[in-house]
Amino acid sequence: RPEHIYQMLHAKLHESFKPLLSLDSLPNNLPLQVTSFVGRDRELREIKRHLASARLLTLTGSGGIGKTRLCLQAAVDLLDSSSDGSWLVELAAIKDAGLVPQAVASVLGIREEPGKRIADTLVDYLKTKRMLLMLDNAEHLLNAVATLADQILRNCPHLQILATSREALAVSGEQTFRVPSMLMPDPARRYTCEHL
């Protein structure tokens, strides 16, 4: 949420500081969330642990379980570790598998080059980038998303992909994390509002 930041001025203090780390100061297209992030601290730690060593992590689980929200929170928390930003590609509305590379290129502001496949243009652009690319709702485009992810991972050594899908992409080097249902409080136990 927005915070007011104040700076104290004094003759013996520095007047300029590094820019604050916030969604506005780092490259990204992450949407601001209208609700707070609740109840997934353990899962968030696991995702960060996986991303410390994996270049492709797919969050799997049934529809509506919270994969996208978990993915977005992880991206926000890791935003300062990717100098070229964190970019969300929403795939839910795409029906044609051939448009997957175009969807990624569009999010990154990459235009097609005459006589060149958009996937090749995309990979050329990403070769030197240090970024987190999120491919959200990939389940209905598994083959196309897997093909593009494989091509990116093989050619872009500093890029990580965080995908959400009902099933794994089945790409070499992929790690998966099954998002569990949220735990319910024990009905036989009394809780305070603060504890819940």
PDB file of C-alpha atoms in Angstrom:
ATOM      1  CA  ARG A   1       0.000   0.000   0.000  1.00  0.00           C
ATOM      2  CA  PRO A   2       1.221   3.561  -0.501  1.00  0.00           C
ATOM      3  CA  GLU A   3       3.365   4.971   2.285  1.00  0.00           C
ATOM      4  CA  HIS A   4       4.418   8.562   2.921  1.00  0.00           C
ATOM      5  CA  ILE A   5       8.201   8.806   3.172  1.00  0.00           C
ATOM      6  CA  TYR A   6       9.850  11.764   4.860  1.00  0.00           C
ATOM      7  CA  GLN A   7      13.472  12.801   4.737  1.00  0.00           C
ATOM      8  CA  MET A   8      15.167  14.720   7.509  1.00  0.00           C
ATOM      9  CA  LEU A   9      17.461  17.471   6.302  1.00  0.00           C
ATOM     10  CA  HIS A  10      20.455  18.580   8.299  1.00  0.00           C
ATOM     11  CA  ALA A  11      23.824  20.070   7.396  1.00  0.00           C
ATOM     12  CA  LYS A  12      25.617  16.895   8.525  1.00  0.00           C
ATOM     13  CA  LEU A  13      23.299  14.427   6.737  1.00  0.00           C
ATOM     14  CA  HIS A  14      23.387  13.291   3.126  1.00  0.00           C
ATOM     15  CA  GLU A  15      20.735  14.960   0.997  1.00  0.00           C
ATOM     16  CA  SER A  16      20.420  12.238  -1.615  1.00  0.00           C
ATOM     17  CA  PHE A  17      19.821   8.545  -1.168  1.00  0.00           C
ATOM     18  CA  LYS A  18      19.381   5.539  -3.422  1.00  0.00           C
ATOM     19  CA  PRO A  19      15.876   5.245  -4.913  1.00  0.00           C
ATOM     20  CA  LEU A  20      13.434   3.376  -2.731  1.00  0.00           C
ATOM     21  CA  LEU A  21      12.675  -0.202  -3.713  1.00  0.00           C
ATOM     22  CA  SER A  22       9.020  -0.235  -4.663  1.00  0.00           C
ATOM     23  CA  LEU A  23       6.809  -1.422  -7.490  1.00  0.00           C
ATOM     24  CA  ASP A  24       7.083   2.045  -9.010  1.00  0.00           C
ATOM     25  CA  SER A  25      10.881   2.165  -9.046  1.00  0.00           C
ATOM     26  CA  LEU A  26      11.664  -1.266 -10.526  1.00  0.00           C
ATOM     27  CA  PRO A  27      10.679  -2.510 -14.010  1.00  0.00           C
ATOM     28  CA  ASN A  28       7.532  -4.638 -13.852  1.00  0.00           C
ATOM     29  CA  ASN A  29       3.907  -4.909 -14.852  1.00  0.00           C
ATOM     30  CA  LEU A  30       2.712  -6.482 -11.605  1.00  0.00           C
ATOM     31  CA  PRO A  31      -0.814  -5.462 -10.654  1.00  0.00           C
ATOM     32  CA  LEU A  32      -1.369  -3.811  -7.297  1.00  0.00           C
ATOM     33  CA  GLN A  33      -3.289  -6.177  -5.058  1.00  0.00           C
ATOM     34  CA  VAL A  34      -6.463  -4.943  -3.398  1.00  0.00           C
ATOM     35  CA  THR A  35      -6.301  -7.459  -0.547  1.00  0.00           C
ATOM     36  CA  SER A  36      -3.537  -8.369   1.860  1.00  0.00           C
ATOM     37  CA  PHE A  37      -1.637 -11.622   1.477  1.00  0.00           C
ATOM     38  CA  VAL A  38      -2.787 -14.040   4.179  1.00  0.00           C
ATOM     39  CA  GLY A  39      -2.003 -17.592   5.194  1.00  0.00           C
ATOM     40  CA  ARG A  40       0.592 -18.756   2.690  1.00  0.00           C
ATOM     41  CA  ASP A  41       3.855 -17.867   4.418  1.00  0.00           C
ATOM     42  CA  ARG A  42       5.181 -21.442   4.387  1.00  0.00           C
ATOM     43  CA  GLU A  43       4.366 -21.866   0.691  1.00  0.00           C
ATOM     44  CA  LEU A  44       5.953 -18.512  -0.131  1.00  0.00           C
ATOM     45  CA  ARG A  45       9.174 -19.546   1.627  1.00  0.00           C
ATOM     46  CA  GLU A  46       9.188 -22.830  -0.333  1.00  0.00           C
ATOM     47  CA  ILE A  47       8.741 -21.020  -3.657  1.00  0.00           C
ATOM     48  CA  LYS A  48      11.610 -18.658  -2.874  1.00  0.00           C
ATOM     49  CA  ARG A  49      13.770 -21.621  -1.856  1.00  0.00           C
ATOM     50  CA  HIS A  50      13.010 -23.369  -5.154  1.00  0.00           C
ATOM     51  CA  LEU A  51      13.716 -20.228  -7.176  1.00  0.00           C
ATOM     52  CA  ALA A  52      17.112 -19.871  -5.504  1.00  0.00           C
ATOM     53  CA  SER A  53      18.269 -22.890  -7.520  1.00  0.00           C
ATOM     54  CA  ALA A  54      15.699 -23.419 -10.293  1.00  0.00           C
ATOM     55  CA  ARG A  55      15.266 -21.500 -13.517  1.00  0.00           C
ATOM     56  CA  LEU A  56      11.780 -22.900 -14.149  1.00  0.00           C
ATOM     57  CA  LEU A  57       9.313 -23.422 -11.334  1.00  0.00           C
ATOM     58  CA  THR A  58       5.713 -24.374 -12.051  1.00  0.00           C
ATOM     59  CA  LEU A  59       3.076 -23.921  -9.373  1.00  0.00           C
ATOM     60  CA  THR A  60       0.496 -26.652  -9.883  1.00  0.00           C
ATOM     61  CA  GLY A  61      -2.864 -27.319  -8.320  1.00  0.00           C
ATOM     62  CA  SER A  62      -6.562 -27.265  -8.982  1.00  0.00           C
ATOM     63  CA  GLY A  63      -8.346 -24.211 -10.328  1.00  0.00           C
ATOM     64  CA  GLY A  64      -9.078 -21.472  -7.803  1.00  0.00           C
ATOM     65  CA  ILE A  65      -6.612 -22.704  -5.189  1.00  0.00           C
ATOM     66  CA  GLY A  66      -4.558 -19.491  -5.268  1.00  0.00           C
ATOM     67  CA  LYS A  67      -1.673 -20.247  -7.640  1.00  0.00           C
ATOM     68  CA  THR A  68      -1.810 -16.842  -9.328  1.00  0.00           C
ATOM     69  CA  ARG A  69      -1.962 -14.860  -6.081  1.00  0.00           C
ATOM     70  CA  LEU A  70       0.933 -16.870  -4.653  1.00  0.00           C
ATOM     71  CA  CYS A  71       2.929 -16.339  -7.851  1.00  0.00           C
ATOM     72  CA  LEU A  72       2.319 -12.582  -7.748  1.00  0.00           C
ATOM     73  CA  GLN A  73       3.342 -12.301  -4.110  1.00  0.00           C
ATOM     74  CA  ALA A  74       6.551 -14.227  -4.771  1.00  0.00           C
ATOM     75  CA  ALA A  75       7.303 -11.896  -7.694  1.00  0.00           C
ATOM     76  CA  VAL A  76       6.756  -8.812  -5.533  1.00  0.00           C
ATOM     77  CA  ASP A  77       9.005 -10.199  -2.803  1.00  0.00           C
ATOM     78  CA  LEU A  78      11.751 -11.048  -5.327  1.00  0.00           C
ATOM     79  CA  LEU A  79      11.436  -7.882  -7.416  1.00  0.00           C
ATOM     80  CA  ASP A  80      14.755  -6.374  -6.350  1.00  0.00           C
ATOM     81  CA  SER A  81      16.684  -9.543  -7.288  1.00  0.00           C
ATOM     82  CA  SER A  82      15.939  -9.189 -11.024  1.00  0.00           C
ATOM     83  CA  SER A  83      17.550  -6.049 -12.444  1.00  0.00           C
ATOM     84  CA  ASP A  84      15.427  -6.213 -15.606  1.00  0.00           C
ATOM     85  CA  GLY A  85      12.235  -6.711 -13.673  1.00  0.00           C
ATOM     86  CA  SER A  86       9.384  -9.105 -13.127  1.00  0.00           C
ATOM     87  CA  TRP A  87       6.844  -9.492 -15.915  1.00  0.00           C
ATOM     88  CA  LEU A  88       3.440 -11.157 -15.785  1.00  0.00           C
ATOM     89  CA  VAL A  89       2.024 -12.770 -18.939  1.00  0.00           C
ATOM     90  CA  GLU A  90      -1.616 -13.707 -18.479  1.00  0.00           C
ATOM     91  CA  LEU A  91      -2.481 -16.629 -20.760  1.00  0.00           C
ATOM     92  CA  ALA A  92      -6.048 -17.410 -19.648  1.00  0.00           C
ATOM     93  CA  ALA A  93      -7.706 -15.501 -22.495  1.00  0.00           C
ATOM     94  CA  ILE A  94      -5.495 -16.918 -25.249  1.00  0.00           C
ATOM     95  CA  LYS A  95      -7.180 -19.651 -27.273  1.00  0.00           C
ATOM     96  CA  ASP A  96      -4.645 -20.084 -30.101  1.00  0.00           C
ATOM     97  CA  ALA A  97      -1.434 -21.790 -28.946  1.00  0.00           C
ATOM     98  CA  GLY A  98       0.459 -20.074 -31.762  1.00  0.00           C
ATOM     99  CA  LEU A  99      -0.086 -16.725 -30.005  1.00  0.00           C
ATOM    100  CA  VAL A 100       1.873 -17.606 -26.852  1.00  0.00           C
ATOM    101  CA  PRO A 101       5.183 -16.067 -28.052  1.00  0.00           C
ATOM    102  CA  GLN A 102       3.267 -12.989 -29.248  1.00  0.00           C
ATOM    103  CA  ALA A 103       1.639 -12.609 -25.810  1.00  0.00           C
ATOM    104  CA  VAL A 104       5.042 -12.635 -24.087  1.00  0.00           C
ATOM    105  CA  ALA A 105       6.508 -10.237 -26.662  1.00  0.00           C
ATOM    106  CA  SER A 106       3.561  -7.891 -26.248  1.00  0.00           C
ATOM    107  CA  VAL A 107       4.013  -7.692 -22.461  1.00  0.00           C
ATOM    108  CA  LEU A 108       7.713  -6.893 -22.937  1.00  0.00           C
ATOM    109  CA  GLY A 109       7.060  -4.351 -25.701  1.00  0.00           C
ATOM    110  CA  ILE A 110       8.865  -6.366 -28.393  1.00  0.00           C
ATOM    111  CA  ARG A 111       7.756  -5.976 -31.998  1.00  0.00           C
ATOM    112  CA  GLU A 112       7.915  -8.559 -34.752  1.00  0.00           C
ATOM    113  CA  GLU A 113      10.815  -8.290 -37.177  1.00  0.00           C
ATOM    114  CA  PRO A 114      10.150  -8.970 -40.870  1.00  0.00           C
ATOM    115  CA  GLY A 115      11.248 -12.447 -41.951  1.00  0.00           C
ATOM    116  CA  LYS A 116      11.886 -13.622 -38.384  1.00  0.00           C
ATOM    117  CA  ARG A 117       9.721 -15.743 -36.089  1.00  0.00           C
ATOM    118  CA  ILE A 118       8.503 -13.773 -33.072  1.00  0.00           C
ATOM    119  CA  ALA A 119       9.843 -16.501 -30.750  1.00  0.00           C
ATOM    120  CA  ASP A 120      13.351 -15.975 -32.170  1.00  0.00           C
ATOM    121  CA  THR A 121      13.060 -12.187 -31.797  1.00  0.00           C
ATOM    122  CA  LEU A 122      11.896 -12.696 -28.228  1.00  0.00           C
ATOM    123  CA  VAL A 123      14.805 -15.003 -27.353  1.00  0.00           C
ATOM    124  CA  ASP A 124      17.312 -12.581 -28.897  1.00  0.00           C
ATOM    125  CA  TYR A 125      15.910  -9.785 -26.744  1.00  0.00           C
ATOM    126  CA  LEU A 126      15.987 -11.900 -23.561  1.00  0.00           C
ATOM    127  CA  LYS A 127      19.514 -13.341 -23.974  1.00  0.00           C
ATOM    128  CA  THR A 128      21.172 -10.787 -21.706  1.00  0.00           C
ATOM    129  CA  LYS A 129      18.249 -10.006 -19.421  1.00  0.00           C
ATOM    130  CA  ARG A 130      18.075 -10.771 -15.711  1.00  0.00           C
ATOM    131  CA  MET A 131      14.374 -11.090 -15.080  1.00  0.00           C
ATOM    132  CA  LEU A 132      11.561 -13.156 -13.691  1.00  0.00           C
ATOM    133  CA  LEU A 133       8.960 -14.054 -16.314  1.00  0.00           C
ATOM    134  CA  MET A 134       5.607 -15.280 -15.004  1.00  0.00           C
ATOM    135  CA  LEU A 135       3.455 -17.385 -17.318  1.00  0.00           C
ATOM    136  CA  ASP A 136       0.043 -17.534 -15.670  1.00  0.00           C
ATOM    137  CA  ASN A 137      -2.685 -20.112 -16.445  1.00  0.00           C
ATOM    138  CA  ALA A 138      -0.700 -22.262 -18.855  1.00  0.00           C
ATOM    139  CA  GLU A 139      -2.773 -25.453 -18.572  1.00  0.00           C
ATOM    140  CA  HIS A 140      -4.744 -25.060 -21.819  1.00  0.00           C
ATOM    141  CA  LEU A 141      -1.606 -24.195 -23.823  1.00  0.00           C
ATOM    142  CA  LEU A 142       0.838 -26.686 -22.296  1.00  0.00           C
ATOM    143  CA  ASN A 143       2.733 -27.676 -25.456  1.00  0.00           C
ATOM    144  CA  ALA A 144       3.164 -24.100 -26.696  1.00  0.00           C
ATOM    145  CA  VAL A 145       4.187 -22.773 -23.275  1.00  0.00           C
ATOM    146  CA  ALA A 146       6.576 -25.708 -22.738  1.00  0.00           C
ATOM    147  CA  THR A 147       8.188 -25.192 -26.153  1.00  0.00           C
ATOM    148  CA  LEU A 148       8.708 -21.467 -25.564  1.00  0.00           C
ATOM    149  CA  ALA A 149       9.928 -21.971 -21.981  1.00  0.00           C
ATOM    150  CA  ASP A 150      12.437 -24.571 -23.171  1.00  0.00           C
ATOM    151  CA  GLN A 151      13.726 -22.258 -25.915  1.00  0.00           C
ATOM    152  CA  ILE A 152      14.080 -19.356 -23.487  1.00  0.00           C
ATOM    153  CA  LEU A 153      15.829 -21.433 -20.813  1.00  0.00           C
ATOM    154  CA  ARG A 154      18.315 -22.879 -23.300  1.00  0.00           C
ATOM    155  CA  ASN A 155      19.278 -19.450 -24.683  1.00  0.00           C
ATOM    156  CA  CYS A 156      18.796 -16.970 -21.828  1.00  0.00           C
ATOM    157  CA  PRO A 157      21.038 -17.957 -18.919  1.00  0.00           C
ATOM    158  CA  HIS A 158      19.964 -15.241 -16.457  1.00  0.00           C
ATOM    159  CA  LEU A 159      16.206 -15.510 -16.881  1.00  0.00           C
ATOM    160  CA  GLN A 160      13.864 -17.393 -14.553  1.00  0.00           C
ATOM    161  CA  ILE A 161      10.334 -18.545 -15.326  1.00  0.00           C
ATOM    162  CA  LEU A 162       7.606 -18.928 -12.743  1.00  0.00           C
ATOM    163  CA  ALA A 163       4.551 -20.606 -14.270  1.00  0.00           C
ATOM    164  CA  THR A 164       1.120 -21.498 -12.954  1.00  0.00           C
ATOM    165  CA  SER A 165      -0.771 -24.439 -14.379  1.00  0.00           C
ATOM    166  CA  ARG A 166      -3.000 -27.282 -13.327  1.00  0.00           C
ATOM    167  CA  GLU A 167      -0.226 -29.614 -14.463  1.00  0.00           C
ATOM    168  CA  ALA A 168       3.523 -29.458 -15.024  1.00  0.00           C
ATOM    169  CA  LEU A 169       5.014 -28.222 -18.299  1.00  0.00           C
ATOM    170  CA  ALA A 170       7.315 -31.278 -18.496  1.00  0.00           C
ATOM    171  CA  VAL A 171      10.359 -29.263 -19.562  1.00  0.00           C
ATOM    172  CA  SER A 172      13.887 -30.399 -18.770  1.00  0.00           C
ATOM    173  CA  GLY A 173      15.082 -28.746 -15.557  1.00  0.00           C
ATOM    174  CA  GLU A 174      11.580 -27.853 -14.402  1.00  0.00           C
ATOM    175  CA  GLN A 175      10.784 -27.993 -10.709  1.00  0.00           C
ATOM    176  CA  THR A 176       7.183 -28.158  -9.584  1.00  0.00           C
ATOM    177  CA  PHE A 177       5.475 -27.011  -6.428  1.00  0.00           C
ATOM    178  CA  ARG A 178       2.007 -28.345  -5.699  1.00  0.00           C
ATOM    179  CA  VAL A 179      -0.018 -25.572  -4.066  1.00  0.00           C
ATOM    180  CA  PRO A 180      -2.006 -27.130  -1.207  1.00  0.00           C
ATOM    181  CA  SER A 181      -5.441 -26.101  -0.040  1.00  0.00           C
ATOM    182  CA  MET A 182      -5.401 -23.570   2.755  1.00  0.00           C
ATOM    183  CA  LEU A 183      -5.674 -25.128   6.192  1.00  0.00           C
ATOM    184  CA  MET A 184      -8.864 -24.696   8.153  1.00  0.00           C
ATOM    185  CA  PRO A 185      -8.793 -24.011  11.904  1.00  0.00           C
ATOM    186  CA  ASP A 186      -9.631 -26.911  14.182  1.00  0.00           C
ATOM    187  CA  PRO A 187     -13.360 -26.492  14.988  1.00  0.00           C
ATOM    188  CA  ALA A 188     -12.877 -28.120  18.413  1.00  0.00           C
ATOM    189  CA  ARG A 189     -10.419 -25.435  19.502  1.00  0.00           C
ATOM    190  CA  ARG A 190     -11.186 -21.849  20.550  1.00  0.00           C
ATOM    191  CA  TYR A 191      -9.260 -19.106  18.751  1.00  0.00           C
ATOM    192  CA  THR A 192      -8.994 -15.389  19.270  1.00  0.00           C
ATOM    193  CA  CYS A 193      -9.531 -13.109  16.273  1.00  0.00           C
ATOM    194  CA  GLU A 194      -5.856 -12.112  16.414  1.00  0.00           C
ATOM    195  CA  HIS A 195      -4.698 -15.736  16.281  1.00  0.00           C
ATOM    196  CA  LEU A 196      -6.940 -16.530  13.302  1.00  0.00           C
TER     197      LEU A 196
END
